[in-house]
Coordinates of C-alpha atoms in Angstrom, one line a residue:
M1 CA 126.3 98.3 81.0
P2 CA 129.7 99.7 79.8
K3 CA 132.6 97.5 80.7
A4 CA 136.0 98.7 82.0
S5 CA 137.7 96.6 79.3
A6 CA 135.5 98.0 76.5
D7 CA 137.0 99.6 73.5
P8 CA 137.2 103.4 74.2
V9 CA 135.6 104.1 70.8
Q10 CA 132.0 102.8 71.3
K11 CA 128.5 103.8 70.7
R12 CA 127.0 106.1 73.2
L13 CA 124.3 104.9 75.6
H14 CA 120.8 105.0 74.3
I15 CA 119.0 106.8 77.1
L16 CA 116.2 108.9 75.5
S17 CA 114.1 108.4 72.5
P18 CA 114.4 111.0 69.6
S19 CA 111.2 112.7 70.7
E20 CA 112.4 113.0 74.3
V21 CA 115.7 114.4 73.2
E22 CA 113.8 117.0 71.1
A23 CA 111.5 117.9 73.9
L24 CA 114.4 118.6 76.3
F25 CA 117.1 120.0 74.0
A26 CA 115.6 121.3 70.8
R27 CA 114.5 125.0 70.4
P28 CA 111.0 125.5 71.6
V29 CA 108.2 125.9 69.0
F30 CA 105.5 128.2 70.4
T31 CA 101.9 128.5 69.7
P32 CA 100.5 132.1 69.5
D33 CA 99.3 132.0 73.1
E34 CA 102.7 130.6 74.2
R35 CA 104.5 133.3 72.3
L36 CA 102.5 136.0 74.1
Q37 CA 103.4 134.5 77.5
A38 CA 107.1 133.7 76.7
F39 CA 107.8 137.2 75.3
T40 CA 106.0 139.2 77.9
L41 CA 108.5 141.0 80.1
T42 CA 108.5 141.7 83.8
P43 CA 109.6 145.1 85.2
A44 CA 113.0 143.6 86.0
E45 CA 113.4 142.3 82.4
K46 CA 112.3 145.6 81.0
S47 CA 114.9 147.3 83.0
M48 CA 117.5 145.0 81.7
L49 CA 116.2 145.5 78.2
S50 CA 116.9 149.2 78.5
M51 CA 120.6 148.5 78.8
F52 CA 120.6 147.7 75.1
S53 CA 120.0 150.6 72.8
R54 CA 119.9 149.1 69.3
L55 CA 116.7 147.4 68.0
H56 CA 118.2 144.1 66.8
I57 CA 120.0 143.6 70.1
Q58 CA 116.8 144.2 72.1
V59 CA 114.9 141.8 69.9
A60 CA 117.6 139.2 70.3
F61 CA 117.5 139.7 74.1
I62 CA 113.7 139.1 74.2
L63 CA 114.0 136.1 71.9
E64 CA 116.8 134.5 73.9
L65 CA 115.1 135.3 77.2
G66 CA 111.8 133.7 76.0
Y67 CA 113.6 130.5 74.9
F68 CA 115.5 130.4 78.1
K69 CA 112.4 130.7 80.3
A70 CA 110.9 127.8 78.3
K71 CA 113.9 125.4 78.3
Q72 CA 116.6 126.9 80.6
R73 CA 119.0 126.6 77.7
F74 CA 120.6 128.8 75.1
F75 CA 120.3 128.0 71.4
S76 CA 122.4 128.8 68.3
I77 CA 119.8 130.4 66.0
S78 CA 119.6 132.8 63.1
F79 CA 116.9 135.3 62.7
A80 CA 115.9 133.8 59.4
A81 CA 114.9 130.5 61.1
V82 CA 112.5 132.1 63.7
T83 CA 110.6 134.7 61.7
D84 CA 107.3 133.8 63.4
D85 CA 108.7 134.5 66.8
L86 CA 110.4 137.7 65.6
Q87 CA 107.2 139.0 64.2
A88 CA 105.4 138.3 67.5
I89 CA 108.1 140.2 69.4
L90 CA 108.0 143.1 67.0
A91 CA 104.1 143.3 67.2
Q92 CA 104.2 143.1 71.0
H93 CA 107.1 145.5 71.8
F94 CA 108.1 147.3 68.6
P95 CA 105.0 147.7 66.4
R96 CA 106.6 150.2 64.0
A97 CA 109.7 148.1 63.3
T98 CA 110.0 145.5 60.5
L99 CA 112.1 142.4 60.0
A100 CA 114.2 144.2 57.4
K101 CA 115.7 146.4 60.1
L102 CA 117.1 143.4 62.1
R103 CA 120.8 142.6 61.7
P104 CA 122.7 139.5 62.7
I105 CA 124.1 139.5 66.3
T106 CA 127.8 139.4 66.8
K107 CA 129.4 136.8 69.1
P108 CA 130.5 139.3 71.8
T109 CA 127.0 140.8 71.8
R110 CA 125.4 137.4 72.1
I111 CA 127.7 136.6 75.1
K112 CA 126.7 139.9 76.7
I113 CA 123.0 139.1 76.2
R114 CA 123.3 135.6 77.7
R115 CA 125.2 136.9 80.7
A116 CA 122.3 139.4 81.3
I117 CA 119.8 136.5 81.0
L118 CA 121.7 134.3 83.4
N119 CA 121.8 137.2 85.9
L120 CA 118.1 137.7 85.6
Q121 CA 117.1 134.1 85.9
Q122 CA 119.7 133.4 88.6
H123 CA 121.4 130.6 86.6
Q124 CA 125.0 129.9 85.7
L125 CA 126.7 128.0 83.0
C126 CA 127.9 124.4 83.7
G127 CA 131.7 124.9 83.7
I128 CA 134.5 122.6 84.7
T129 CA 133.8 122.9 88.5
E130 CA 130.1 122.3 88.0
R131 CA 130.7 119.3 85.7
T132 CA 133.0 117.8 88.4
A133 CA 130.1 118.1 90.9
L134 CA 127.7 116.7 88.3
A135 CA 129.9 113.7 87.7
L136 CA 130.0 113.0 91.5
R137 CA 126.2 113.2 91.7
A138 CA 126.0 110.8 88.7
R139 CA 128.2 108.3 90.5
Q140 CA 126.0 108.5 93.6
A141 CA 122.9 108.0 91.5
A142 CA 124.5 104.9 89.9
Q143 CA 124.9 103.4 93.3
I144 CA 121.2 103.6 93.8
S145 CA 120.3 102.3 90.3
S146 CA 122.5 101.7 87.3
K147 CA 119.6 102.2 84.9
P148 CA 120.8 104.8 82.5
I149 CA 117.5 106.6 82.5
Y150 CA 117.5 106.8 86.3
V151 CA 121.0 108.3 86.4
F152 CA 120.1 110.7 83.6
R153 CA 117.0 111.9 85.5
E154 CA 119.0 112.4 88.7
V155 CA 121.6 114.4 86.9
F156 CA 119.0 116.5 85.2
R157 CA 117.2 117.1 88.4
Y158 CA 120.5 118.1 90.1
L159 CA 121.1 120.6 87.3
S160 CA 117.7 122.1 87.9
E161 CA 118.3 122.3 91.7
Q162 CA 121.6 124.0 91.3
R163 CA 120.2 126.3 88.6
W164 CA 122.9 125.3 86.1
V165 CA 122.4 125.4 82.4
A166 CA 122.4 121.8 81.2
P167 CA 125.2 120.9 78.8
G168 CA 124.3 119.1 75.5
Y169 CA 122.8 115.7 75.3
T170 CA 125.9 114.0 74.2
V171 CA 127.8 115.4 77.1
L172 CA 125.2 114.0 79.5
Q173 CA 125.3 110.7 77.7
D174 CA 129.1 110.5 78.2
L175 CA 128.7 111.5 81.8
V176 CA 126.1 108.9 82.6
S177 CA 128.1 106.2 80.8
Q178 CA 131.2 107.1 82.7
A179 CA 129.3 107.0 86.0
I180 CA 127.9 103.5 85.3
T181 CA 131.4 102.3 84.2
D182 CA 132.9 103.6 87.4
E183 CA 130.1 101.9 89.4
Y184 CA 130.9 98.6 87.6
E185 CA 134.6 98.9 88.4
R186 CA 133.8 99.6 92.0
L187 CA 131.6 96.6 92.3
T188 CA 134.0 94.4 90.5
A189 CA 136.8 95.3 92.9
I190 CA 134.5 94.4 95.8
F191 CA 133.6 91.1 94.3
K192 CA 137.2 90.2 93.7
Q193 CA 137.9 90.9 97.3
H194 CA 135.0 89.1 99.0
L195 CA 133.9 86.3 96.6
T196 CA 136.1 83.3 97.2
P197 CA 136.9 80.7 94.5
A198 CA 134.6 78.2 96.3
D199 CA 131.8 80.8 96.1
C200 CA 132.4 81.3 92.4
A201 CA 132.2 77.5 91.9
V202 CA 128.8 77.4 93.6
F203 CA 127.5 80.1 91.3
D204 CA 129.1 78.4 88.3
E205 CA 126.9 75.3 88.9
L206 CA 123.9 77.4 87.7
F207 CA 125.4 77.0 84.2
A208 CA 126.0 73.3 84.6
E209 CA 125.2 71.3 81.5
T210 CA 122.2 68.9 82.1
E211 CA 119.9 66.9 79.9
G212 CA 117.1 69.3 80.5
L213 CA 117.1 73.0 81.3
Y214 CA 120.0 74.8 82.9
P215 CA 119.6 75.2 86.7
L216 CA 119.6 78.9 86.2
T217 CA 116.7 78.7 83.6
R218 CA 114.6 76.7 86.1
L219 CA 115.2 79.3 88.8
K220 CA 114.1 82.1 86.4
H221 CA 110.6 80.5 86.1
D222 CA 107.9 82.1 88.3
P223 CA 104.9 80.1 89.4
R224 CA 101.9 80.4 87.1
D225 CA 99.3 80.2 90.0
F226 CA 99.0 79.1 93.6
S227 CA 98.2 75.5 92.9
R228 CA 99.9 72.8 95.1
S229 CA 102.2 71.6 92.3
E230 CA 103.4 75.2 91.5
M231 CA 104.0 76.0 95.2
R232 CA 105.8 72.6 95.6
Q233 CA 108.2 73.6 92.8
E234 CA 108.6 77.0 94.4
R235 CA 109.6 75.4 97.7
A236 CA 112.1 73.2 95.8
R237 CA 113.6 76.4 94.3
A238 CA 113.9 77.8 97.8
D239 CA 116.0 74.7 98.8
Q240 CA 118.2 75.3 95.7
L241 CA 118.6 79.0 96.4
R242 CA 119.3 78.9 100.1
P243 CA 123.1 78.2 100.0
L244 CA 123.5 80.7 97.2
Y245 CA 121.5 83.3 99.2
A246 CA 123.8 82.7 102.2
I247 CA 126.8 83.6 100.1
A248 CA 125.0 86.7 98.6
Q249 CA 124.1 87.9 102.1
R250 CA 127.7 87.8 103.0
V251 CA 128.8 89.9 100.0
L252 CA 125.9 92.3 99.6
P253 CA 126.7 94.5 102.7
H254 CA 130.0 95.4 101.1
L255 CA 128.5 96.5 97.8
G256 CA 126.7 99.6 99.1
I257 CA 123.9 99.4 96.4
S258 CA 120.2 100.0 97.0
A259 CA 117.5 97.5 96.7
E260 CA 116.4 99.1 93.4
G261 CA 119.9 98.8 92.1
M262 CA 120.0 95.2 93.0
K263 CA 116.7 94.6 91.3
Y264 CA 118.1 96.2 88.1
Y265 CA 121.0 93.8 88.0
A266 CA 118.8 90.9 88.8
S267 CA 116.4 91.8 86.0
L268 CA 119.3 91.4 83.5
V269 CA 119.5 87.7 84.3
S270 CA 115.9 87.3 83.4
Y271 CA 116.4 89.5 80.3
Y272 CA 119.4 87.7 78.8
T273 CA 119.5 84.0 77.8
V274 CA 122.0 81.7 79.5
F275 CA 124.0 81.6 76.2
R276 CA 124.2 85.4 76.2
L277 CA 125.0 85.7 79.9
R278 CA 128.0 83.4 79.5
Q279 CA 129.5 85.8 77.0
F280 CA 129.9 88.6 79.6
D281 CA 132.9 89.2 81.7
E282 CA 133.0 86.7 84.6
W283 CA 132.7 89.3 87.3
T284 CA 129.8 90.9 85.5
I285 CA 128.1 87.5 85.6
Y286 CA 128.8 87.1 89.3
L287 CA 127.4 90.6 90.0
Y288 CA 124.2 89.8 88.1
L289 CA 123.9 86.3 89.7
V290 CA 124.3 87.5 93.2
C291 CA 121.7 90.2 92.8
F292 CA 119.4 87.7 91.0
V293 CA 119.7 85.1 93.8
V294 CA 118.7 87.7 96.4
D295 CA 115.8 89.1 94.4
R296 CA 114.6 85.6 93.4
Y297 CA 114.7 84.4 96.9
H298 CA 112.8 87.4 98.1
R299 CA 110.2 87.0 95.3
L300 CA 109.9 83.4 96.2
H301 CA 108.8 84.3 99.7
D302 CA 106.5 86.9 98.2
H303 CA 104.8 84.1 96.3
L304 CA 104.5 81.8 99.3
L305 CA 103.1 84.5 101.6
T306 CA 100.7 85.6 98.9
C307 CA 99.6 82.0 98.6
L308 CA 99.0 81.9 102.3
I309 CA 97.0 85.1 102.3
T310 CA 95.0 84.0 99.3
T311 CA 94.3 80.5 100.7
V312 CA 93.2 81.8 104.1
K313 CA 90.9 84.4 102.4
H314 CA 89.3 81.7 100.3
V315 CA 88.7 79.4 103.3
V316 CA 87.2 82.3 105.3
D317 CA 85.0 83.5 102.5
T318 CA 83.8 80.0 101.7
A319 CA 83.0 79.4 105.4
K320 CA 81.1 82.7 105.6
E321 CA 79.0 81.8 102.6
A322 CA 78.4 78.3 103.9
A323 CA 77.4 79.7 107.4
K324 CA 74.9 82.1 105.8
E325 CA 73.4 79.3 103.8
Q326 CA 73.2 77.1 106.9
V327 CA 71.5 79.9 108.9
Y328 CA 69.0 80.4 106.1
H329 CA 68.1 76.7 106.1
H330 CA 67.9 76.5 109.8
R331 CA 65.6 79.5 109.9
L332 CA 63.3 78.0 107.3
A333 CA 63.2 74.8 109.3
R334 CA 62.4 76.5 112.6
N335 CA 59.7 78.7 110.9
A336 CA 58.2 75.6 109.4
D337 CA 58.0 74.0 112.9
L338 CA 56.4 77.1 114.5
P339 CA 52.8 76.1 113.6
K340 CA 53.3 72.7 115.2
A341 CA 54.9 74.3 118.2
G342 CA 51.7 76.4 118.5
R343 CA 49.6 73.2 118.5
I344 CA 51.8 71.8 121.3
L345 CA 51.3 74.9 123.4
K346 CA 47.5 74.5 123.0
L347 CA 47.8 71.1 124.7
F348 CA 48.7 73.0 127.9
T349 CA 45.8 75.5 127.6
T350 CA 43.1 72.9 126.9
N351 CA 41.1 71.7 129.9
H352 CA 41.9 68.0 130.3
P353 CA 40.1 65.6 132.6
P354 CA 41.7 65.3 136.0
D355 CA 42.7 61.7 135.3
V356 CA 44.8 62.6 132.2
L357 CA 48.5 62.2 133.1
A358 CA 51.3 64.6 132.1
S359 CA 53.0 61.8 130.3
T360 CA 50.0 61.4 128.1
I361 CA 50.1 65.1 127.2
Q362 CA 53.8 64.7 126.5
D363 CA 53.1 61.8 124.2
H364 CA 50.6 63.8 122.3
A365 CA 53.3 66.6 121.9
F366 CA 55.9 64.3 120.7
A367 CA 53.4 62.9 118.1
I368 CA 53.0 66.4 116.7
L369 CA 56.8 67.2 116.7
E370 CA 59.8 65.2 117.6
R371 CA 61.6 65.8 120.9
S372 CA 64.8 67.1 119.3
R373 CA 62.9 69.5 117.1
I374 CA 60.9 70.8 120.0
E375 CA 64.1 71.6 121.8
Q376 CA 65.4 73.4 118.7
V377 CA 62.3 75.5 118.4
A378 CA 62.5 76.3 122.1
E379 CA 66.1 77.4 121.7
Y380 CA 65.2 79.4 118.6
L381 CA 62.5 81.3 120.5
T382 CA 64.5 81.9 123.6
T383 CA 67.5 83.4 121.7
N384 CA 65.3 85.9 119.9
A385 CA 65.2 83.8 116.7
R386 CA 69.0 84.1 116.2
F387 CA 71.7 81.5 115.2
D388 CA 75.4 81.6 116.0
E389 CA 76.7 82.2 112.5
V390 CA 80.3 82.2 113.7
A391 CA 79.9 78.7 115.1
F392 CA 78.6 77.6 111.7
Q393 CA 81.7 79.2 110.1
W394 CA 84.1 77.2 112.4
D395 CA 82.2 74.0 111.7
H396 CA 82.7 74.5 108.0
I397 CA 86.4 75.5 108.4
Q398 CA 86.9 72.2 110.3
T399 CA 85.5 70.3 107.3
M400 CA 88.0 72.1 105.0
S401 CA 91.0 71.1 107.0
Q402 CA 92.3 68.7 104.4
R403 CA 92.1 71.4 101.8
F404 CA 94.1 74.2 103.7
K405 CA 96.6 72.1 105.7
P406 CA 98.5 70.6 102.7
P407 CA 99.4 74.0 101.1
L408 CA 99.8 76.0 104.2
R409 CA 101.8 73.8 106.5
P410 CA 104.9 73.7 104.2
I411 CA 104.8 77.5 104.0
L412 CA 104.6 77.9 107.8
R413 CA 107.6 75.6 108.1
L414 CA 109.7 77.3 105.5
V415 CA 109.1 81.0 106.1
E416 CA 110.8 82.8 109.0
F417 CA 108.3 85.4 110.3
A418 CA 109.3 88.3 112.5
S419 CA 107.6 91.0 114.5
L420 CA 108.5 94.3 116.2
R421 CA 106.9 93.0 119.4
L422 CA 109.1 91.1 121.8
H423 CA 107.6 87.6 122.6
D424 CA 104.9 88.0 120.0
P425 CA 102.2 85.4 121.0
V426 CA 101.5 84.6 117.3
L427 CA 105.1 83.8 116.6
E428 CA 105.3 81.8 119.8
A429 CA 102.5 79.6 118.5
V430 CA 104.3 79.3 115.1
C431 CA 107.5 78.2 116.7
F432 CA 105.6 75.7 118.9
L433 CA 103.8 74.1 115.9
K434 CA 107.1 73.8 114.0
Q435 CA 108.6 72.0 116.9
V436 CA 105.7 69.6 117.1
W437 CA 105.8 68.9 113.4
D438 CA 109.6 68.4 113.5
Q439 CA 109.1 65.7 116.1
N440 CA 106.5 64.0 113.8
R441 CA 103.8 64.5 116.4
R442 CA 100.2 65.8 116.2
L443 CA 98.8 68.6 118.2
S444 CA 96.3 66.1 119.9
Q445 CA 99.4 64.2 121.2
V446 CA 100.8 67.2 123.0
N447 CA 100.1 68.0 126.7
P448 CA 97.3 70.6 126.6
D449 CA 99.1 72.7 129.2
A450 CA 102.1 73.1 126.8
I451 CA 100.0 74.5 124.0
P452 CA 100.4 78.3 123.6
M453 CA 97.0 80.0 124.0
R454 CA 97.9 83.7 124.5
F455 CA 97.4 84.5 120.8
I456 CA 93.7 83.3 120.8
P457 CA 91.3 86.2 121.2
K458 CA 88.9 85.8 124.1
H459 CA 85.8 86.1 121.9
L460 CA 86.9 83.1 119.8
R461 CA 88.1 80.7 122.5
R462 CA 84.7 79.0 122.9
Y463 CA 84.8 77.9 119.2
L464 CA 88.2 76.3 119.5
Y465 CA 87.2 73.8 122.2
Q466 CA 85.1 70.7 122.4
V467 CA 83.7 69.0 125.5
T468 CA 84.9 65.3 125.9
T469 CA 82.8 62.5 127.3
D470 CA 84.2 63.1 130.8
G471 CA 83.2 66.8 130.7
T472 CA 86.6 68.3 130.2
K473 CA 87.5 70.9 127.5
Q474 CA 89.8 69.8 124.7
I475 CA 91.4 72.0 122.0
I476 CA 90.3 71.3 118.4
P477 CA 93.6 71.0 116.5
D478 CA 92.4 71.9 113.0
R479 CA 90.6 75.0 114.3
Y480 CA 93.6 76.0 116.4
E481 CA 95.9 75.7 113.4
F482 CA 93.6 77.6 111.1
L483 CA 93.3 80.5 113.6
L484 CA 97.0 80.8 113.5
Y485 CA 97.0 81.0 109.7
R486 CA 94.3 83.6 109.9
L487 CA 96.2 85.8 112.4
L488 CA 99.4 85.5 110.3
R489 CA 97.4 86.7 107.3
N490 CA 96.0 89.7 109.3
G491 CA 99.5 90.5 110.7
L492 CA 101.1 90.4 107.3
E493 CA 98.4 92.7 105.7
S494 CA 98.6 95.2 108.6
G495 CA 102.4 95.2 108.8
D496 CA 102.5 93.9 112.4
L497 CA 104.2 90.8 111.1
F498 CA 106.8 90.7 108.3
C499 CA 109.3 88.6 106.6
R500 CA 112.9 89.9 106.2
T501 CA 113.6 87.6 103.2
S502 CA 110.7 89.2 101.2
N503 CA 110.2 92.3 99.0
R504 CA 106.5 92.9 99.6
F505 CA 106.3 91.9 103.3
Q506 CA 109.4 93.5 104.7
S507 CA 109.5 95.7 107.7
F508 CA 109.9 99.5 107.1
E509 CA 112.8 99.4 109.6
D510 CA 114.7 97.1 107.3
D511 CA 115.2 100.1 105.0
L512 CA 116.8 102.2 107.7
I513 CA 120.6 102.5 108.4
D514 CA 122.1 101.4 111.6
A515 CA 121.5 103.9 114.5
T516 CA 125.2 104.0 115.4
V517 CA 126.2 104.8 111.8
W518 CA 123.6 107.5 111.6
Q519 CA 124.9 109.1 114.8
E520 CA 128.5 109.0 113.7
Q521 CA 128.0 110.0 110.1
K522 CA 124.9 112.1 110.1
A523 CA 126.5 115.4 109.0
A524 CA 128.5 113.7 106.2
L525 CA 125.4 111.7 105.0
L526 CA 123.2 114.7 104.9
Q527 CA 125.8 116.8 103.1
E528 CA 126.3 114.0 100.5
T529 CA 122.6 113.7 99.8
G530 CA 122.0 117.4 99.8
G531 CA 119.2 117.1 102.3
R532 CA 118.3 118.8 105.6
C533 CA 116.9 117.2 108.7
W534 CA 114.6 118.5 111.4
V535 CA 113.9 116.6 114.6
S536 CA 110.4 116.9 115.9
H537 CA 108.1 115.3 118.5
S538 CA 105.2 115.4 116.0
I539 CA 104.5 112.6 113.5
M540 CA 103.8 114.9 110.5
P541 CA 106.2 117.5 109.1
T542 CA 105.0 121.0 108.1
S543 CA 103.5 121.6 104.7
S544 CA 106.6 123.4 103.6
V545 CA 108.6 120.2 103.6
A546 CA 108.7 118.7 100.2
I547 CA 109.3 115.1 101.2
G548 CA 108.9 114.3 104.9
D549 CA 109.2 110.9 106.5
A550 CA 108.4 110.3 110.1
V551 CA 109.9 107.3 111.6
H552 CA 108.6 106.0 114.9
N553 CA 111.0 103.9 116.8
V554 CA 109.4 101.1 118.9
Q555 CA 111.8 101.2 121.7
T556 CA 112.4 104.9 122.3
R557 CA 109.1 106.3 120.8
R558 CA 111.1 109.1 119.3
V559 CA 110.5 110.5 115.9
V560 CA 112.7 112.0 113.3
V561 CA 111.3 114.0 110.5
A562 CA 113.7 114.1 107.6
A563 CA 113.0 115.7 104.4
H564 CA 113.6 117.9 101.3
Q565 CA 115.5 116.5 98.4
A566 CA 117.1 113.7 100.5
V567 CA 114.8 110.8 99.7
Y568 CA 113.4 110.4 96.2
P569 CA 111.7 107.3 94.7
T570 CA 113.7 105.3 92.3
T571 CA 110.9 103.7 90.4
N572 CA 107.3 104.3 89.5
Q573 CA 106.3 101.1 91.2
S574 CA 103.9 101.0 94.0
R575 CA 104.8 100.3 97.6
E576 CA 108.5 100.0 97.3
Q577 CA 110.4 103.2 97.7
D578 CA 113.9 101.6 97.5
W579 CA 116.5 103.7 99.2
S580 CA 120.2 103.5 99.3
P581 CA 122.1 103.8 102.6
L582 CA 122.6 107.4 101.9
Q583 CA 118.9 108.0 101.3
S584 CA 118.0 105.9 104.3
A585 CA 120.1 108.1 106.4
V586 CA 117.8 111.1 106.2
V587 CA 114.6 109.2 106.7
A588 CA 115.4 107.3 109.6
N589 CA 116.4 106.8 113.0
A590 CA 114.4 107.5 115.9
F591 CA 117.6 107.1 117.8
V592 CA 118.7 110.6 116.7
A593 CA 118.6 112.5 120.0
C594 CA 115.8 115.0 119.9
H595 CA 117.8 117.5 122.0
D596 CA 120.4 117.8 119.2
S597 CA 118.0 120.2 117.5
D598 CA 116.3 121.7 120.5

């Protein structure tokens, strides 16, 4: 990133590769089919052509027009360099003419031709006023992401929207570079105002000399897998990052950068070595470190929650497989006992002497098949030869308690879950378990009436209880705990539950601006983003809206559909459409009064 203190004479930013520069700014090279299409004139273009009486001017007009339709640019060319295109034009429009009849075009004539083309194509040159607006848009883009390629694309897109002829590549390089420099100076001023010397000292400790690795280097390491040792180290990093994250959260709201911009600055910490980072300007280092701490802390929670989801899925899948295997073996055993059960039934259809006692017949039956197995066969027959596979699953889950509790309990204690629902029963149970563990107590030591039960689905309650010797029902702690993990996993995957200190598991509403800010600054925000907003009671916008986002507010149940050139993705990554406060303004807020547009 260019520095404010950098030498004014410096290399330009490397934004595009040579092939990309050629594709955007070089004169088009047509195939025969492309020439036919490019140099075919519409009625309006033919009418404009008739304004020029001389052959070489008409040919120059068609040539410049064809190039402009292909690249929306003008090119300094000589007839000698484009003979193939000239021959195609002559063959298509002037079959009796030859190249020898074409003369060079004077500068006033060329200007007249280009004005006519601009009028036809409804474009205009990018003059001083336009470049001022373009610079403003570049600075706005730099607030979203300071990646040079992103700012360049936004500038180029804005040129296309406004139908302005793009200036040369070097001009755009300088414009992007200046926008990024201005953004750096803006952020530096904010850091100097809100980052105290004590805060700086805390961040400086990341570069402390130690016998092993730098603290920052340790934080840069991501877990290799979800093993207990790797997750233990990740939780240790969370303890190290927590005070730094608190400082970053105090400063970040003042920066006005998007999540994507923050990730870009954070990625530079991972890209550069500690030695290289320490050579930067001190405020550049603090900018990178603050963004890195936030991004790393969020990714850390992503890893922990992904571990929870993966572990729960593994336990559930293992229990299902074990239950199926158990059902199979039970069915084999019952089927093997059916012939003996038939022999027992025949004891009751055989005519016995009157003096034969029932106990004697019973003894004969037990000799054929044990009492317990007779009861199992009877149960098997009376339940239409079915077994409770879910019961077998819970039996197996209980046997795996020592495998899932060690990795999942620390995650439950560390992560702060949230929900859009007030008094969410799952979160009530989570808070209850945390309190029990903080008191070094077991669930079996808690008064049964104090245990939250609202989150347990009715169809699963019978599997979570056991009957004691005195005939009372008692909760099975391991099953209760695992059901909570299972519902947390389901909630995270469905979006009903989320974690605000996460990237992957954030709530959509976290990307929206405050409702009060939206109401007070709606017009200014929409004007600055160049977007338009329609308020509707329907969830989906019409097909004519290029980009529509319907936001359903939980409290008011009102919907705002905001669209068209106001929200655009900042990366090609999945899920995350990271928006700046300006972009969020046009997506969001169900609090916008629907009657404003009625």
